Tab-separated table of C-alpha atoms in Angstrom:
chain	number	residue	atom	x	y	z
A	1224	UNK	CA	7.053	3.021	10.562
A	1225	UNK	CA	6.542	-0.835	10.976
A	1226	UNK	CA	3.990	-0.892	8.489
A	1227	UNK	CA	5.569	1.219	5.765
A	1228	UNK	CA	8.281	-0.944	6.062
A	1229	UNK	CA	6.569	-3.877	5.583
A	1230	UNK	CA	4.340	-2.717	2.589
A	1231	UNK	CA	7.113	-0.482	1.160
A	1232	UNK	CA	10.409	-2.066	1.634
A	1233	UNK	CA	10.398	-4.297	-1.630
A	1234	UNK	CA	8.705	-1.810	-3.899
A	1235	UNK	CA	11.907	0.516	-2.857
A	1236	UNK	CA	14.405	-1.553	-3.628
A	1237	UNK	CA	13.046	-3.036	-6.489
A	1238	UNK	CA	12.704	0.263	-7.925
A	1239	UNK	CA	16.465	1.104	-7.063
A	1240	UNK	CA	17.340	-1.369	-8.577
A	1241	UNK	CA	15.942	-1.098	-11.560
A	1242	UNK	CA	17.394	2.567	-11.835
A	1243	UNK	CA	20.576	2.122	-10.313
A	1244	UNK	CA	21.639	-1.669	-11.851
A	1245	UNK	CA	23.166	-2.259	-8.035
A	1246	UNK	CA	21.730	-4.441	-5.510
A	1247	UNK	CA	24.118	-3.416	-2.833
A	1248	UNK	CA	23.450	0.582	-3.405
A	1249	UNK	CA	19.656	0.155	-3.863
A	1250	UNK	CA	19.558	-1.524	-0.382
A	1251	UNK	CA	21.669	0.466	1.197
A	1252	UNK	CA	19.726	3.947	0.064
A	1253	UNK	CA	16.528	2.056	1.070
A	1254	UNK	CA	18.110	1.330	4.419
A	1255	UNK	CA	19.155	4.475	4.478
A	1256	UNK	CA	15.855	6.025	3.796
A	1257	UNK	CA	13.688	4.284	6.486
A	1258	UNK	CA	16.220	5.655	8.789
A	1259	UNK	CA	15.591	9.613	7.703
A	1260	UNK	CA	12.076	8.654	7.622
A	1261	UNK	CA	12.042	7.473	11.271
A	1262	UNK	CA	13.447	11.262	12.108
A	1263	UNK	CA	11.907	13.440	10.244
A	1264	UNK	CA	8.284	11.388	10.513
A	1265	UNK	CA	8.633	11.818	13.971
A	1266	UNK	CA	9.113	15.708	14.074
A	1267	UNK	CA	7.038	16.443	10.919
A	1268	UNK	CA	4.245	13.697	11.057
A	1269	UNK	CA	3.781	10.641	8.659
A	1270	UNK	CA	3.814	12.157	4.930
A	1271	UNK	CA	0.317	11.829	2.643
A	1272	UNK	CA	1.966	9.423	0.231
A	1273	UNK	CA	4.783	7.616	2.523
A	1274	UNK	CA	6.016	5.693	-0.470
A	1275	UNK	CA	6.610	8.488	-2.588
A	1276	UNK	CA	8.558	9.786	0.015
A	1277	UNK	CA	10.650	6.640	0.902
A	1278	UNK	CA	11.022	6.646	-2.685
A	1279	UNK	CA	12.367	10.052	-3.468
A	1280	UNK	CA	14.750	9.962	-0.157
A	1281	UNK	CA	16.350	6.504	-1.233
A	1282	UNK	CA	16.536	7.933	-5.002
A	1283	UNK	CA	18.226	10.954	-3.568
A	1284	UNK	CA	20.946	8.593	-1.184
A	1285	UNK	CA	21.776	5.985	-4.112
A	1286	UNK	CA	22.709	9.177	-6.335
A	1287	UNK	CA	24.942	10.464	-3.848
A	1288	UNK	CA	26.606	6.951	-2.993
A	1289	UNK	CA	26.465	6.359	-6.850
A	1290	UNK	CA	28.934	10.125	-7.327
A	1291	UNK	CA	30.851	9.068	-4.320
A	1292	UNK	CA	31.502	5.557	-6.296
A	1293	UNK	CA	32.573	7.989	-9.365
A	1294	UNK	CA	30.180	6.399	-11.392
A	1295	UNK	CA	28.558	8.404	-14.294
A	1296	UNK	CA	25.355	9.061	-12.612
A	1297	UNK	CA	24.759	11.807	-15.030
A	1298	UNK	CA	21.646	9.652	-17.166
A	1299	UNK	CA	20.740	8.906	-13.533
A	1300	UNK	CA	20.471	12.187	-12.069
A	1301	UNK	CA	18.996	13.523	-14.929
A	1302	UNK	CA	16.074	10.658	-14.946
A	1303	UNK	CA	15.760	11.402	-11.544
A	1304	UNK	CA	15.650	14.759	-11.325
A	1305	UNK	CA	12.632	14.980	-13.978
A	1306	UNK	CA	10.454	12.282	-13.221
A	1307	UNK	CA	7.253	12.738	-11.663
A	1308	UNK	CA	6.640	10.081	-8.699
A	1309	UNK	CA	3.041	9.325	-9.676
A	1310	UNK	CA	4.435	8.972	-13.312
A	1311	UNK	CA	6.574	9.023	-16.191
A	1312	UNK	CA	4.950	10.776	-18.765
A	1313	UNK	CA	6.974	13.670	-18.641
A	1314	UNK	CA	10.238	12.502	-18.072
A	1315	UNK	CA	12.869	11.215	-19.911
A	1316	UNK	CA	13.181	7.283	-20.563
A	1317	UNK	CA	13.951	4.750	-17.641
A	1318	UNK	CA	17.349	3.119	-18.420
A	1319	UNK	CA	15.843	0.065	-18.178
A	1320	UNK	CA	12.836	0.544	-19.882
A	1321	UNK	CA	14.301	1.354	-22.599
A	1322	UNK	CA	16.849	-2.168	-22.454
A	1323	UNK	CA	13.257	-3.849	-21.803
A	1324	UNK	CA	11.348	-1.580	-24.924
A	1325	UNK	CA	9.806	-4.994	-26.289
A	1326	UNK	CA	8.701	-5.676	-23.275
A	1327	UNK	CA	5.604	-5.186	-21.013
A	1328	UNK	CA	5.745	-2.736	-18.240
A	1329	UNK	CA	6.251	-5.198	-15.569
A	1330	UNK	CA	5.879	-4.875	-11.869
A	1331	UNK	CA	9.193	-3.796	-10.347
A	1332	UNK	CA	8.700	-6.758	-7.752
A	1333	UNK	CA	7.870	-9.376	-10.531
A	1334	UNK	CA	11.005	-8.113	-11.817
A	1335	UNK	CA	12.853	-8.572	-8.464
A	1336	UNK	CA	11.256	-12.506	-8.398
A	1337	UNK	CA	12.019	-13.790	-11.363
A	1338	UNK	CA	15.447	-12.212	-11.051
A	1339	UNK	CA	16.213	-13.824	-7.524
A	1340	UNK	CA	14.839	-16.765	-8.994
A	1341	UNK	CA	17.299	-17.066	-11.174
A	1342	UNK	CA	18.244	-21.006	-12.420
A	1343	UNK	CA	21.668	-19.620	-12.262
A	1344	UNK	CA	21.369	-19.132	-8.628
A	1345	UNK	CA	20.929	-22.138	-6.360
A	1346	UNK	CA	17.583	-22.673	-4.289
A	1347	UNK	CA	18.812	-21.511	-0.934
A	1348	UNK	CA	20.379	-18.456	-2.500
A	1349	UNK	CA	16.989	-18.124	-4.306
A	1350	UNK	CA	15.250	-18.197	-1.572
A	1351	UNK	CA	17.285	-16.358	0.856
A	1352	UNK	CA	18.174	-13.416	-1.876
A	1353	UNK	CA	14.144	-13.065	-2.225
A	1354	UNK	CA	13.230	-12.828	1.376
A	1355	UNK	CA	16.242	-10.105	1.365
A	1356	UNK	CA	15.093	-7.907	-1.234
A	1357	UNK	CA	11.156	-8.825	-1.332
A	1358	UNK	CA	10.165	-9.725	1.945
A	1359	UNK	CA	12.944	-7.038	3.130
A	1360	UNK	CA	14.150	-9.631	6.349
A	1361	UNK	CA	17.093	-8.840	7.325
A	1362	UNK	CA	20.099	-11.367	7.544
A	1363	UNK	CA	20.087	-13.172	11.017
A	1364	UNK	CA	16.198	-13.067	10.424
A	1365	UNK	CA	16.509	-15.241	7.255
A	1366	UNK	CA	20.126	-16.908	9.228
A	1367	UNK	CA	17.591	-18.247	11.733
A	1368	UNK	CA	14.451	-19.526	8.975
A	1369	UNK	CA	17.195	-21.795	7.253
A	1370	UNK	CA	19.006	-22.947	10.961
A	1371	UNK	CA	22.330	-21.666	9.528
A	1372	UNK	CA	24.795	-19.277	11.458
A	1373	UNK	CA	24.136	-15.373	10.555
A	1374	UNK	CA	27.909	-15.558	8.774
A	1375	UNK	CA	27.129	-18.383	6.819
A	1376	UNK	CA	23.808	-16.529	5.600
A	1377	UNK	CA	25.555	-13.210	4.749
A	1378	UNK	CA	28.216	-15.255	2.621
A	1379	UNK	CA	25.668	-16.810	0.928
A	1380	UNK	CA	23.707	-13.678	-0.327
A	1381	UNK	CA	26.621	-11.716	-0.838
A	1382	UNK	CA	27.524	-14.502	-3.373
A	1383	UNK	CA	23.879	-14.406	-4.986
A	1384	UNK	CA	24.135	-10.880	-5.853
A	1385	UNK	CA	27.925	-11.392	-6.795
A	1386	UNK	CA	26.716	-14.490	-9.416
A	1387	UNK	CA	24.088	-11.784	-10.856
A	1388	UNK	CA	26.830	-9.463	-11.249
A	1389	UNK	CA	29.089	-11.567	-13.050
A	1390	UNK	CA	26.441	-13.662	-14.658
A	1391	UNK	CA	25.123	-10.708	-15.956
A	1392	UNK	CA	20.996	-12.034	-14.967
A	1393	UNK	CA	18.680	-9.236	-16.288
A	1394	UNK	CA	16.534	-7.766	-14.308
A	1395	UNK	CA	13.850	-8.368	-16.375
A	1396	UNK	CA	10.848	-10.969	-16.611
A	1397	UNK	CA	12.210	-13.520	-19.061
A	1398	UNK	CA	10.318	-13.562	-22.711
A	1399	UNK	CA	7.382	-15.576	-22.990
A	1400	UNK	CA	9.467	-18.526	-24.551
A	1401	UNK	CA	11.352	-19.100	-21.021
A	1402	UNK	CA	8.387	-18.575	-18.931
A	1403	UNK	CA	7.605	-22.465	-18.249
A	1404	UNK	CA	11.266	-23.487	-17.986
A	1405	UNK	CA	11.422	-20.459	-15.309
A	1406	UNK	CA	7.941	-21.266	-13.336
A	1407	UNK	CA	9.203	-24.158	-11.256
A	1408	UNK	CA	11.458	-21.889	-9.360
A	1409	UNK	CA	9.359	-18.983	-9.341
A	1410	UNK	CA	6.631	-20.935	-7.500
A	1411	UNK	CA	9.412	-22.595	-5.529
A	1412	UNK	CA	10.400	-18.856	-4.274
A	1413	UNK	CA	6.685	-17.883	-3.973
A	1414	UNK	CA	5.896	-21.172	-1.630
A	1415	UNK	CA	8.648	-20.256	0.753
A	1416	UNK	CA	7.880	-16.425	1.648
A	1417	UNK	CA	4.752	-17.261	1.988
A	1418	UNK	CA	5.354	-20.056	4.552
A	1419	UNK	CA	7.246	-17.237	6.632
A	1420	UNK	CA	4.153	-15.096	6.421
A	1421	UNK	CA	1.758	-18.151	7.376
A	1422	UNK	CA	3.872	-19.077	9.949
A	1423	UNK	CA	6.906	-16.312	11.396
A	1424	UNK	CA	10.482	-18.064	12.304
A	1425	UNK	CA	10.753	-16.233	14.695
A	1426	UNK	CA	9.679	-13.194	16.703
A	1427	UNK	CA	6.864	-11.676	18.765
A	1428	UNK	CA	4.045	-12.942	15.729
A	1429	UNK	CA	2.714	-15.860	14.884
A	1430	UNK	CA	2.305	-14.721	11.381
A	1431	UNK	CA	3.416	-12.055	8.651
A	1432	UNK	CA	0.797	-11.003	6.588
A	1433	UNK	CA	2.093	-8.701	4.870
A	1434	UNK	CA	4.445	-11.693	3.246
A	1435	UNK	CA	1.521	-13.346	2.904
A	1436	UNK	CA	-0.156	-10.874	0.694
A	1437	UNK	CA	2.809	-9.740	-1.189
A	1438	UNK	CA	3.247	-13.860	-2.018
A	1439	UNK	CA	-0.705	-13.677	-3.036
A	1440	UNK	CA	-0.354	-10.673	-4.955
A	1441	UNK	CA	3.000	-11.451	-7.076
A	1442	UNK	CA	1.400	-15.309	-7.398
A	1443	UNK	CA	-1.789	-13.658	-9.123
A	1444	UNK	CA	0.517	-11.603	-11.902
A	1445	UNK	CA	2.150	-15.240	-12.720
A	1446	UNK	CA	-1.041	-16.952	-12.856
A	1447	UNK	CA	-1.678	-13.708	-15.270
A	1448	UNK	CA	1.627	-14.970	-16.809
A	1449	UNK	CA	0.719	-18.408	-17.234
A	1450	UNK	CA	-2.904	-18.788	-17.077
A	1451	UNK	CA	-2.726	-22.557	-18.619
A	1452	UNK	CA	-0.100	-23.434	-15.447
A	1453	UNK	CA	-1.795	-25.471	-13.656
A	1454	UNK	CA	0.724	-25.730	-10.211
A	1455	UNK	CA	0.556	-21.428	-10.407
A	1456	UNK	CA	-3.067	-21.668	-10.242
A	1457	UNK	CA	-2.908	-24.256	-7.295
A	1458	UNK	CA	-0.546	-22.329	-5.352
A	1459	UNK	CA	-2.440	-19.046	-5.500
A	1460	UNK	CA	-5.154	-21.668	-4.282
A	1461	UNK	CA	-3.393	-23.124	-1.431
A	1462	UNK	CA	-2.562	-19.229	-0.672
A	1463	UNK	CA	-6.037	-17.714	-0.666
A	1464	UNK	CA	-7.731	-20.777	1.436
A	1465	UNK	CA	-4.457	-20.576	4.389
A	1466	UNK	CA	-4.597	-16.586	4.361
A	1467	UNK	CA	-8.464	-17.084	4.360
A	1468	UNK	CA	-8.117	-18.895	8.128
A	1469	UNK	CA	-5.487	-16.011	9.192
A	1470	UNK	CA	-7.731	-13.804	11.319
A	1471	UNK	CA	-8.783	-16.902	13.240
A	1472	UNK	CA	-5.464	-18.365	13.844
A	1473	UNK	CA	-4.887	-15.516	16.554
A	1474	UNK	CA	-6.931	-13.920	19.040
A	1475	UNK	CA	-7.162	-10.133	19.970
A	1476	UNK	CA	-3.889	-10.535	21.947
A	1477	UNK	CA	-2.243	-12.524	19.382
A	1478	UNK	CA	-2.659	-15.473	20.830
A	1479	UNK	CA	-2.538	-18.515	18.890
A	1480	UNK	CA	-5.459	-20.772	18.000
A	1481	UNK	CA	-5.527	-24.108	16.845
A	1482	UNK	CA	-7.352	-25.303	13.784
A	1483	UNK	CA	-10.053	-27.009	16.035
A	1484	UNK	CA	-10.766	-24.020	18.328
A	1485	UNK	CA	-11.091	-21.460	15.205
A	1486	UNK	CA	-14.003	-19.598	14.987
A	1487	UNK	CA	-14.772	-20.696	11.198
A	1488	UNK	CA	-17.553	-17.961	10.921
A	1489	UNK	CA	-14.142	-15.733	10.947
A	1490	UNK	CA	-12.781	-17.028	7.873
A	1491	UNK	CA	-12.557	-14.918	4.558
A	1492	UNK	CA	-15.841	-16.619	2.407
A	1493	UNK	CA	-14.650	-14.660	-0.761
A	1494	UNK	CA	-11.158	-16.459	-0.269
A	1495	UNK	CA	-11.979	-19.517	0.502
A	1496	UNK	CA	-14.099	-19.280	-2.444
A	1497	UNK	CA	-11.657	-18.212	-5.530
A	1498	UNK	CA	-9.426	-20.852	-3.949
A	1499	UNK	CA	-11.253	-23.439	-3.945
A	1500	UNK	CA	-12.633	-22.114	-7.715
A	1501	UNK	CA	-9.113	-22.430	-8.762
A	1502	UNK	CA	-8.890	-26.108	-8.028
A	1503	UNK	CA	-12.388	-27.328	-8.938
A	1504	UNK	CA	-11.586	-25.187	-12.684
A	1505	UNK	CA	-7.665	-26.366	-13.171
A	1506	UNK	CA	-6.408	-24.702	-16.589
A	1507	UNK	CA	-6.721	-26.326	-19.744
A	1508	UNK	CA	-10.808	-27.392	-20.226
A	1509	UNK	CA	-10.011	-30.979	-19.947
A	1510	UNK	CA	-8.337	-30.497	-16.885
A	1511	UNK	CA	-4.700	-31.431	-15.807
A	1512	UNK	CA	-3.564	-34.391	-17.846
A	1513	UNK	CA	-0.716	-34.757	-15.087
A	1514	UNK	CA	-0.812	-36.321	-11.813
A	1515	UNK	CA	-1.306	-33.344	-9.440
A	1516	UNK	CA	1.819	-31.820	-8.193
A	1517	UNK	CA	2.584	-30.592	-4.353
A	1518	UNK	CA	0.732	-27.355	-4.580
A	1519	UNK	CA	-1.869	-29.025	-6.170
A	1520	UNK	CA	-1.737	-31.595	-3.425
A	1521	UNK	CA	-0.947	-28.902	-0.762
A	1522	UNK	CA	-3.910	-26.833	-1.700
A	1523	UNK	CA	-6.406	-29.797	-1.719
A	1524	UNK	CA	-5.383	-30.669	1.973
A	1525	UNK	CA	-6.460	-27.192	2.622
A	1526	UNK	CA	-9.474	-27.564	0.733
A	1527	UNK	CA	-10.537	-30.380	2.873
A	1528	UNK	CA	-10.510	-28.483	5.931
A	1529	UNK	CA	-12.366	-25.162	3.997
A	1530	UNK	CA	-15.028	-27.732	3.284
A	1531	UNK	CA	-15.816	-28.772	7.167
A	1532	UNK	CA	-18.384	-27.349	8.758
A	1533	UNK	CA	-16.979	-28.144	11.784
A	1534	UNK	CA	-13.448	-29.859	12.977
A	1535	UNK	CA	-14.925	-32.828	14.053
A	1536	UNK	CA	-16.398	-32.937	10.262
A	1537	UNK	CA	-13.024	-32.988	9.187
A	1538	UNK	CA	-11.802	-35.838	6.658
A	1539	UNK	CA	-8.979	-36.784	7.856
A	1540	UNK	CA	-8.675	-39.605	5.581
A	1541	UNK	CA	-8.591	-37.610	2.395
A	1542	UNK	CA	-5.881	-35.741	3.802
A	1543	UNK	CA	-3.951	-38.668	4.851
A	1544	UNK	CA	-4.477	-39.802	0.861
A	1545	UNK	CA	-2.998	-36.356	-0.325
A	1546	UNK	CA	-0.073	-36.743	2.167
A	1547	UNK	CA	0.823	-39.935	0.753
A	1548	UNK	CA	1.000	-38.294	-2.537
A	1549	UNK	CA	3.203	-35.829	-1.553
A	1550	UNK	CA	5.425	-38.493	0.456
A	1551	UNK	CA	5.774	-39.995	-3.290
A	1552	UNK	CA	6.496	-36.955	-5.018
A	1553	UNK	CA	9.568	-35.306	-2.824
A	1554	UNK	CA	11.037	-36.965	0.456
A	1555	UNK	CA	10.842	-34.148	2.919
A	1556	UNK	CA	10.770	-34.455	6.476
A	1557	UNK	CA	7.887	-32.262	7.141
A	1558	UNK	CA	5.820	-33.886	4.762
A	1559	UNK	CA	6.904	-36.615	7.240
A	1560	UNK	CA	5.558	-34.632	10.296
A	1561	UNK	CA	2.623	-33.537	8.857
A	1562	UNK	CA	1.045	-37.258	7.378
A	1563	UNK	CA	2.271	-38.483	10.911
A	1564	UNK	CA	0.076	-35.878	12.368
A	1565	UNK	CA	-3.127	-36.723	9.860
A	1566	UNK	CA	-2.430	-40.682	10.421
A	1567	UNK	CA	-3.182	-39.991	13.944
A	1568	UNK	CA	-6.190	-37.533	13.630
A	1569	UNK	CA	-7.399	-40.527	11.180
A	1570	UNK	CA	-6.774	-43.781	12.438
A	1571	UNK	CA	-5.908	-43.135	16.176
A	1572	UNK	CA	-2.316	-41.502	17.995
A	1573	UNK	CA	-0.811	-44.644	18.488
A	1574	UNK	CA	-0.506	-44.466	14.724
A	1575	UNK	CA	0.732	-41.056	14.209
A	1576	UNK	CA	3.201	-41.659	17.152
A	1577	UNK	CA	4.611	-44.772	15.563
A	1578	UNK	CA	5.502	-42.627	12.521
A	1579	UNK	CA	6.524	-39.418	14.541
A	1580	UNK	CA	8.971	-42.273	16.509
A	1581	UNK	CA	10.479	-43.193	13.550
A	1582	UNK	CA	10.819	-39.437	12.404
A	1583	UNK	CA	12.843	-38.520	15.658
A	1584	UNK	CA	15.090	-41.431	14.964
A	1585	UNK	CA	16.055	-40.548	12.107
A	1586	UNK	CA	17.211	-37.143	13.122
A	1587	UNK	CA	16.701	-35.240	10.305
A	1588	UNK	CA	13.513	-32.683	12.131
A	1589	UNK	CA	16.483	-32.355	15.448
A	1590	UNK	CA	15.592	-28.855	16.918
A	1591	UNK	CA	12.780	-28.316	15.115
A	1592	UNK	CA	9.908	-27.503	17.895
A	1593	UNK	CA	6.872	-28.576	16.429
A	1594	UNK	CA	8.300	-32.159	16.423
A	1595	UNK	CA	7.732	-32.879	20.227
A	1596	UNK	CA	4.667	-30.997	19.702
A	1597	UNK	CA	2.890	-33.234	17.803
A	1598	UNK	CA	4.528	-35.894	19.848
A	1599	UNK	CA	2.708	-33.947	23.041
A	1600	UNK	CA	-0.694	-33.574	21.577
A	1601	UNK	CA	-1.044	-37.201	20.426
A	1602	UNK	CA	0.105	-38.312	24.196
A	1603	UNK	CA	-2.397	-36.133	25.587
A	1604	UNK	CA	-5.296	-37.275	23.376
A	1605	UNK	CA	-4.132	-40.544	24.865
A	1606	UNK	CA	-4.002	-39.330	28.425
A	1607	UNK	CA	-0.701	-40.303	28.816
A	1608	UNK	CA	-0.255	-36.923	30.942
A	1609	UNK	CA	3.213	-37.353	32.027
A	1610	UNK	CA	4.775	-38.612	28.877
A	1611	UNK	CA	3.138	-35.307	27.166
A	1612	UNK	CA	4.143	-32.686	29.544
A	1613	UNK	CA	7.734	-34.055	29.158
A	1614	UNK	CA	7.832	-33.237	25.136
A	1615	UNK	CA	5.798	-29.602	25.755
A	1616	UNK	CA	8.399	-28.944	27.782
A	1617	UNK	CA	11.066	-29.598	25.220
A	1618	UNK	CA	8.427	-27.864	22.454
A	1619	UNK	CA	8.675	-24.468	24.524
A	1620	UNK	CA	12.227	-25.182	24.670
A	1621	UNK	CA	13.018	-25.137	20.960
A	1622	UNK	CA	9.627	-22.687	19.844
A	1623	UNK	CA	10.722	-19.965	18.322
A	1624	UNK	CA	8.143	-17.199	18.322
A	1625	UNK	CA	6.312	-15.538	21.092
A	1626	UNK	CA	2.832	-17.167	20.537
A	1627	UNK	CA	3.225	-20.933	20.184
A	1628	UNK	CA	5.793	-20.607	23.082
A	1629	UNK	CA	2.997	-18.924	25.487
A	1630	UNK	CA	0.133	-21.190	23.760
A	1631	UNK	CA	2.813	-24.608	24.359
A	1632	UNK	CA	2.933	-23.316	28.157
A	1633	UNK	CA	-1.030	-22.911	28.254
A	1634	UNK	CA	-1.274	-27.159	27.146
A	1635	UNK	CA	1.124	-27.744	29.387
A	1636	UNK	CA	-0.570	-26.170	32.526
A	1637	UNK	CA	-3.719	-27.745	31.222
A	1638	UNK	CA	-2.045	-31.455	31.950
A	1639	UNK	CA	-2.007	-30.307	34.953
């Protein structure tokens, strides 16, 4: 049931969405449909095609909740009645195909994205709305990924899908001349699930992959999109060389595992590959006339470590040089954290602890766990034993998943 919620959520509501025209009854009929299929799966066995099934159920509960509402479901019920699952050819017209008849036959999802993505929407709502309805969190999930109360989240989404209401946003990939005004927060939207697939808020998992693919796959149809944008094709790089390192990041327990303890034999070649294609062949055949953006940046730091045969061939340099390129680009705190971390790795920890000291004064990372983690790790490369056991133990504190809590505990019982 886990999994068919994770690969079948979005596909379900996008869909109901796309018939019914309303968020609110296309997640509640999905909702409602995992719920019959937890039942009836477990009295009747798992289905050959789960999503059809998922499919038809939630189809079936937004049509009743839609004649409850006394809406004219009539078009509906008649579309839904006819169509064939595994395709249209038979049936009558989808509603919104027919609104969309100039247009390609999109991906539902892609659909979803570019809708959530909305520049009528702002970026948190963005954000928020598309881990909702694509990566199919629920609220205090997403409440705890942005440090906000679970209240404050479910106003906020509430009011995204209100503003699409009123604001009358299609659901609909916008023509070809709004593409590039559109991309920025597209990618923006993109970048963010898959950060909570590469690295869970919360939970019993260090990672979701199955954000982490559905942020691959949906980045690959806008690279389709835009094939001559170059910040698409470095994201869908800086994508395919961090899920290339996911099956060494944890061990057969799910234990976490650094970046220097990875077995690199482990990693996905073919991934590593295509993303480091993508950023040695940037679009356009003179290459990018602009300075390189953040994924572009982003990806390259990942690039450096794909390249290293080994950790201790890692240049750490470089990366510092692509961190300070980001730093100039967009002042973010865990661009902050991260350069901090590479200054040390580079030039010594006494370095990357003067910046990480700085970074804690300011306040602006308070609560955030992997703070006083890096502060720990550069005292104990520094064998300062009990000045590092004192920030794992506020690290363990603050983690917030399962495996870097248990793999914060195992450092600190190494000190000792």
């Amino acid at each position: 049931m886990r999994e068919a919620y994770r690969s079948e959520w979005a596909r379900v509501v996008a869909t109901l969405i796309r018939v019914t025209g309303d968020w609110d009854v296309a997640e509640e009929a999905a909702s409602g449909a995992f719920e019959r299929a937890a039942t009836t799966w477990a009295r009747d066995g798992v289905p050959r095609n789960p999503g059809a099934w998922l499919t038809t159920a939630a189809r079936n509960l937004a049509l009743d909740r839609l004649r409850r509402r006394g809406v004219e479901a009539e078009k509906v019920r008649e579309w839904m009645a006819m169509e064939e699952f595994s395709g249209r050819a038979d049936g009558p017209r989808d509603p919104a195909d027919v609104v969309a008849d100039d247009e390609p036959a999109w991906d539902d999802r892609l659909r979803l994205v570019f809708t959530c993505a909305h520049p009528a929407l702002s970026m948190d709502a963005r954000v928020a709305l598309t881990l909702r309805t694509v990566g199919g969190l629920d609220t205090g999930e997403i409440a705890r990924a942005f440090h906000v109360p679970e209240a404050t989240m479910a106003q906020r989404i509430v009011r995204a899908k209100r503003r699409i209401r009123h604001a009358g946003i299609p659901y609909r990939v916008p023509t070809a001349a709004l593409l590039p005004e559109r991309l920025g927060g597209v990618l923006a939207v993109l970048y963010l699930v898959a950060n909570e697939g590469y690295l869970a808020s919360h939970g019993d998992e260090l990672q979701r992959l199955d954000l982490s693919i559905e942020a691959i796959r949906l980045t690959r149809t806008v690279v389709a999109l835009l094939p001559d944008a170059d910040e698409a094709r470095a994201l869908l790089a800086l994508l395919l060389l961090q899920h290339a390192r996911s099956a060494a990041r944890a061990d057969a327990d799910g234990e976490l595992v650094p970046l220097p303890e990875q077995d690199r034999s482990t990693w996905d070649a073919d991934e590593l590959a295509e993303g480091l294609e993508l950023l040695e062949a940037p679009a356009g055949s003179d290459g990018p006339a602009d300075p390189p953006g953040p994924y572009r940046l982003q990806a390259e730091i990942q690039a450096v470590h794909a390249r290293a045969r080994t950790a201790d061939d890692t240049d750490w340099a470089a990366i510092v040089d692509r961190y300070d390129a980001l730093a100039a680009l967009a002042d973010s705190p865990f661009v902050v954290l991260n350069r901090a971390i590479a200054r040390g790795m580079a030039f010594g920890p006494e370095h990357g602890l003067d910046d990480l000291a700085l970074l804690e004064a300011s306040g602006r990372l308070d609560g955030y766990h992997l703070l006083p983690a890096a502060q720990a790790d550069l005292l104990r490369r520094l064998g300062r034993t009990d000045a590092a056991a004192a920030r794992y133990r506020e690290a363990i504190a603050l983690a917030r998943t399962a495996p870097e809590r248990r793999f914060l505990e195992r450092r600190l019982a190494e000190l000792g």
